[in-house]
Tab-separated table of C-alpha atoms in Angstrom:
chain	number	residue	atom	x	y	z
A	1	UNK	CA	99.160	82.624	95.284
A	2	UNK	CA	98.158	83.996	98.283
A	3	UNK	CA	95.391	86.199	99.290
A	4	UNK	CA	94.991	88.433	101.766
A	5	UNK	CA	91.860	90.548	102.536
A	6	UNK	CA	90.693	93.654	105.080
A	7	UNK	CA	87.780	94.268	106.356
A	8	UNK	CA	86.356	97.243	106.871
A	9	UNK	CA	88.177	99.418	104.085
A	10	UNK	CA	88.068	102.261	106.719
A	11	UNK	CA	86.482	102.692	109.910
A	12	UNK	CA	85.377	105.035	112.569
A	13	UNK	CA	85.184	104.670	116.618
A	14	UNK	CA	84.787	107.160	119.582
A	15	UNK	CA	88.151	107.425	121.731
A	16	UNK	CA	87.554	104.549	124.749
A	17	UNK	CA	85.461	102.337	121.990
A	18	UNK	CA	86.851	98.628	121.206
A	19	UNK	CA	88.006	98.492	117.728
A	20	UNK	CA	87.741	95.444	116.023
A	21	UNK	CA	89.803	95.048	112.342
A	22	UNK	CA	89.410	91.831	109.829
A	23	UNK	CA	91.753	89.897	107.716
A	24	UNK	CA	91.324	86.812	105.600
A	25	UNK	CA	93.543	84.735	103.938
A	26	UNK	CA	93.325	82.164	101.509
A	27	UNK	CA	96.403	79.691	102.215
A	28	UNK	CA	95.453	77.281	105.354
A	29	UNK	CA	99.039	76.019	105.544
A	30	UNK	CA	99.367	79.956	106.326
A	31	UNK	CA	101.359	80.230	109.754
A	32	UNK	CA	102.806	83.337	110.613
A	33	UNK	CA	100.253	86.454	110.951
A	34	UNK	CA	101.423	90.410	112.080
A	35	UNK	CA	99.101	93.171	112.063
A	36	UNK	CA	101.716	96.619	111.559
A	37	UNK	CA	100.266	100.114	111.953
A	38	UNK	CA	101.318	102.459	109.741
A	39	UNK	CA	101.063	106.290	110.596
A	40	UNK	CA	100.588	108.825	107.433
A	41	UNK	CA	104.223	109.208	105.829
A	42	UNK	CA	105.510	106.860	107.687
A	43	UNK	CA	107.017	103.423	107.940
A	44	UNK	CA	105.583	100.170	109.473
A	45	UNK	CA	104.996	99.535	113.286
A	46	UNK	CA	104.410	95.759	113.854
A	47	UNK	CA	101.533	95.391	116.958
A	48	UNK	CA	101.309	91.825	117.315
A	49	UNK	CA	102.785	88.567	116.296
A	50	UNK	CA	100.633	85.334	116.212
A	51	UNK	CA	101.390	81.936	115.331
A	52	UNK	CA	98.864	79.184	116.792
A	53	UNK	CA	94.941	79.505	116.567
A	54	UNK	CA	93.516	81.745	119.702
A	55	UNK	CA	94.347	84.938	121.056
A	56	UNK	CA	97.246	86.830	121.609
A	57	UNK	CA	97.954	90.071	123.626
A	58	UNK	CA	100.156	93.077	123.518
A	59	UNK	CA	98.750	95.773	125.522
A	60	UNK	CA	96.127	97.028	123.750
A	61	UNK	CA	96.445	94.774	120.806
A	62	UNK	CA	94.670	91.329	120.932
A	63	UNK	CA	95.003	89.414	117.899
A	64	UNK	CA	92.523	86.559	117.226
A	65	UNK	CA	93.447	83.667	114.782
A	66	UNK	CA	91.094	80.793	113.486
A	67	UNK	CA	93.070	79.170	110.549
A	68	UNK	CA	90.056	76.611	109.876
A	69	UNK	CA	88.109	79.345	109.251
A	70	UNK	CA	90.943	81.502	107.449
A	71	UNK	CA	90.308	84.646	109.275
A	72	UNK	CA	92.331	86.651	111.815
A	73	UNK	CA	91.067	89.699	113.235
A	74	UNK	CA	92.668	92.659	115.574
A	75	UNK	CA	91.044	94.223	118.723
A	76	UNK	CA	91.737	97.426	120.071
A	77	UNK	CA	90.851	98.155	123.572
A	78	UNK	CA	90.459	101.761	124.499
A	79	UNK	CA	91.517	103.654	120.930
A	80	UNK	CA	92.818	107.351	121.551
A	81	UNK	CA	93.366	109.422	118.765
A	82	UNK	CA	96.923	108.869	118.431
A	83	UNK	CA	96.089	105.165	116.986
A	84	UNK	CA	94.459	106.648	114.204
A	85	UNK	CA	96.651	104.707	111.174
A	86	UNK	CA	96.469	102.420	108.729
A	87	UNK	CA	96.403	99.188	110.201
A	88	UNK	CA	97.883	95.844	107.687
A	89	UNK	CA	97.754	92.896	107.801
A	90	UNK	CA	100.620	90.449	106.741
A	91	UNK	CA	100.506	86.685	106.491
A	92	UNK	CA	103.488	84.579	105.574
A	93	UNK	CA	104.294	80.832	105.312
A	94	UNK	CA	107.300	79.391	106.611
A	95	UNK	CA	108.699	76.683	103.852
A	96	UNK	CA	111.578	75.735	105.680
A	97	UNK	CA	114.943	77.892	105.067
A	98	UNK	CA	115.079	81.023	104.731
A	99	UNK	CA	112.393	82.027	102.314
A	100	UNK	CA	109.613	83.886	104.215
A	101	UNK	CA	107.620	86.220	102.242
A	102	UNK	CA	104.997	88.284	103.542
A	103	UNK	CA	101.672	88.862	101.895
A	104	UNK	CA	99.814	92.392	102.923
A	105	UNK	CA	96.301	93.106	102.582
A	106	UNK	CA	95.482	96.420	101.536
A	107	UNK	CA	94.591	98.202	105.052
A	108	UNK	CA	92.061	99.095	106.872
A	109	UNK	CA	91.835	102.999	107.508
A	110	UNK	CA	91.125	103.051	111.423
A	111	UNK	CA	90.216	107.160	112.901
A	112	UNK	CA	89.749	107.536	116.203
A	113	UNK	CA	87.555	110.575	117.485
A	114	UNK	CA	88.153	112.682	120.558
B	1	UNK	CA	118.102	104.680	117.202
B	2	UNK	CA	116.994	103.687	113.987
B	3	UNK	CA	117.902	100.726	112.477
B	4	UNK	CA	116.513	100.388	109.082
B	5	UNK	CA	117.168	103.896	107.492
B	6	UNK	CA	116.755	104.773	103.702
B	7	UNK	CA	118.003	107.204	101.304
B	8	UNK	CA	116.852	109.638	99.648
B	9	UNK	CA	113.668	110.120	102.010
B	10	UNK	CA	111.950	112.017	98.382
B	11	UNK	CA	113.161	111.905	94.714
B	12	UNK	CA	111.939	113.510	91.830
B	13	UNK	CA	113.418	111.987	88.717
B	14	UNK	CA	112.804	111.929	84.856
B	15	UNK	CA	111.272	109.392	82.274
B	16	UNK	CA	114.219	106.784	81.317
B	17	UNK	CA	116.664	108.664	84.074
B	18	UNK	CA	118.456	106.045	86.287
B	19	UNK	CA	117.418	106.012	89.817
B	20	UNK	CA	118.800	104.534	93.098
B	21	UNK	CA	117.519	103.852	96.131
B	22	UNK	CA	119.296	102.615	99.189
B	23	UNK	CA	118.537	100.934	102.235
B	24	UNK	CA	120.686	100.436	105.173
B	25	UNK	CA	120.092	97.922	108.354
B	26	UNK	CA	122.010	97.628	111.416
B	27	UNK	CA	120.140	94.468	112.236
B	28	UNK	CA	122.485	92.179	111.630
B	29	UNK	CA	119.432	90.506	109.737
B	30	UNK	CA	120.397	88.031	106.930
B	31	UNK	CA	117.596	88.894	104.711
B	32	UNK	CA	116.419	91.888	103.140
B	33	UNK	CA	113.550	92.935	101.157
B	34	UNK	CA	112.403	95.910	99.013
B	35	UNK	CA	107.962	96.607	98.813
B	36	UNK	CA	106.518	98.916	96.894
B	37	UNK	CA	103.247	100.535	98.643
B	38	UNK	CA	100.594	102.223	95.926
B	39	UNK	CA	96.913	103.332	96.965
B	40	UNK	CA	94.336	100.000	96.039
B	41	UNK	CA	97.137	97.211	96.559
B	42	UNK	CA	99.208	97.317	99.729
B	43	UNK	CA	102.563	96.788	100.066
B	44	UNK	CA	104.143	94.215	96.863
B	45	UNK	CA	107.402	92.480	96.982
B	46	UNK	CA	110.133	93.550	93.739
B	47	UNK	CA	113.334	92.125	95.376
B	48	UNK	CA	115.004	90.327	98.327
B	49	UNK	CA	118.237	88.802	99.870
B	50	UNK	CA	119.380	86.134	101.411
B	51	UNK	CA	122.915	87.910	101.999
B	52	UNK	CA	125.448	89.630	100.494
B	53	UNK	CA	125.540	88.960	96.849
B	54	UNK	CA	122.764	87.537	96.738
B	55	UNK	CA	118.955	89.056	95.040
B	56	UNK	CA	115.856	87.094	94.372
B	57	UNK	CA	112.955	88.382	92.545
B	58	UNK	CA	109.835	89.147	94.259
B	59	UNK	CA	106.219	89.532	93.088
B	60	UNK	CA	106.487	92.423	90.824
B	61	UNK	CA	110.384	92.301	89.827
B	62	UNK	CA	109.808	94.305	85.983
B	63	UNK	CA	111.782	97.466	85.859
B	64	UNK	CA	113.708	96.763	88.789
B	65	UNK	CA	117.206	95.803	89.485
B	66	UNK	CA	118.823	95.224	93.137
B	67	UNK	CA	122.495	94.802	94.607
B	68	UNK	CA	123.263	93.653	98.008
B	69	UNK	CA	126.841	94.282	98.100
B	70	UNK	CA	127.358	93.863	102.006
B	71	UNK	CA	124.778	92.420	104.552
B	72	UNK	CA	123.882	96.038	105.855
B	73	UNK	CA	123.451	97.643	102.502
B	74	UNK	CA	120.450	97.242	99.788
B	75	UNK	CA	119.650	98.899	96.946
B	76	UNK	CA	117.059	99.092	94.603
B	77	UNK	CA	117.820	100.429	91.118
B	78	UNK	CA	115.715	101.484	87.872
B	79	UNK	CA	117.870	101.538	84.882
B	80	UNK	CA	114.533	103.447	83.161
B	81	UNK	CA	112.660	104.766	85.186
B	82	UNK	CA	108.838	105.321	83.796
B	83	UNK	CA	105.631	107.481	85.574
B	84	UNK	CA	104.131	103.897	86.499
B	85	UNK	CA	107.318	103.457	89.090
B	86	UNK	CA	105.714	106.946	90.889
B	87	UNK	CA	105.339	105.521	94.433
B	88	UNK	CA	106.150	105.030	97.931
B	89	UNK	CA	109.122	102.574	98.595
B	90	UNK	CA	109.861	100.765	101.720
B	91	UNK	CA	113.230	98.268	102.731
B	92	UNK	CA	112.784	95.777	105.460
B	93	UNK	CA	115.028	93.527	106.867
B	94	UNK	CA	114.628	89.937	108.903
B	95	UNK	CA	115.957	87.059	110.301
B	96	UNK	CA	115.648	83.971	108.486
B	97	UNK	CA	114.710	82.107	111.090
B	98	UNK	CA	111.852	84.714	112.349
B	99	UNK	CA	109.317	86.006	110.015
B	100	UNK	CA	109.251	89.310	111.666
B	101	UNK	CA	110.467	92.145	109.028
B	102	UNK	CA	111.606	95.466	110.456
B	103	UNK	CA	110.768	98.369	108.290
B	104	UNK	CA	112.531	101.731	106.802
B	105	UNK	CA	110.504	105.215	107.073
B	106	UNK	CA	110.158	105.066	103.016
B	107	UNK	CA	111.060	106.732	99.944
B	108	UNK	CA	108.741	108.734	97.844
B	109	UNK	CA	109.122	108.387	94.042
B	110	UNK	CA	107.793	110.598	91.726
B	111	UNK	CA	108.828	110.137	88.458
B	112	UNK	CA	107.812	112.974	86.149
């Protein structure tokens, strides 16, 4: 069964530092990978979508994947304090059909300071 | 304008009461899905849906019942509901053929 892991459990940066978020998996045949932010009480806001090793960018957001070495990580250029969240991580196969399940890793608590 | 929405937003129900929560998408999305979110293990699958009519059992499926009567609606149910079922419950929906899920704002269980 799938594993998926977050590193740092929770983490602290200065508004205009890079913030950089961790995520392992266990399942190399693993090929679809979101990170979603989640505000407090509320529901889940998907950042970025990446499929193929490398980088991908939205805004902000840069996702990095590197499924030989089964890690994918998320970057966050200039944090303000409004992108203080939990940030998830969700990795899903895709077996053909219609039958894609996501697998979340716990979160990562990111606070941003003024 | 929202397009996953869930009902109630908070319950407060009693040991071995019967509770229902809905979810409603106007997504048009085939497949549906109903997580569980508790403090030390993220968000775990119960059910999902292919369609209307259909359910498949997630993850952690004990205790829980769904219906997908029509492809917007989904609902999960506890016949019994016990203290251990206290949590925060979120719906998502998806396209088959796109592993994005879009998610509901949540319901907030607390069974007493």
């Amino acid at each position: 069964q799938q594993k998926v892991q977050q590193s740092p459990e929770s983490l602290t940066v200065s508004e205009g530092a890079m913030a950089s978020l961790n995520c392992t998996f266990s399942d190399g045949t693993s090929n679809n990978f979101r990170w979603y932010r989640q505000h407090s009480a509320k529901g889940l806001e998907v950042l970025v979508s990446i499929f193929s090793d490398g980088e991908k960018e939205e805004g902000r957001f840069t996702a990095h994947l590197n499924r030989a070495n089964l890690h994918v990580s998320l970057h966050i250029r200039e944090p303000q304090p409004s992108d203080s969240a939990v940030y998830l991580c969700a990795v899903s196969m895709s077996s053909g059909g219609s039958n894609y399940k996501l697998t979340f890793g716990k979160g990562t608590l990111l606070t941003v300071t003024p | 304008e929202a397009a996953v929405t869930q009902s109630p937003r908070n319950k407060v129900a009693v040991t071995g009461g019967k509770v229902t929560l809905s979810c409603n998408q106007t997504n048009n999305h085939n497949n549906m899905y109903w997580y569980r979110q508790d403090t030390g293990h993220g968000l775990r699958l119960i059910h999902y849906s292919y369609g209307a009519g259909s359910t498949e059992k997630g993850d952690i499926p004990d205790g829980y019942k769904a219906s997908r009567p029509s492809q917007e609606n989904f609902s999960l149910i506890l016949e019994l509901a016990t203290p251990s079922q206290t949590s925060v419950y979120f719906c998502a929906s998806g396209d088959p053929n796109y592993a994005e899920q879009f998610f509901g704002p949540g319901t907030r269980l607390t069974v007493l």
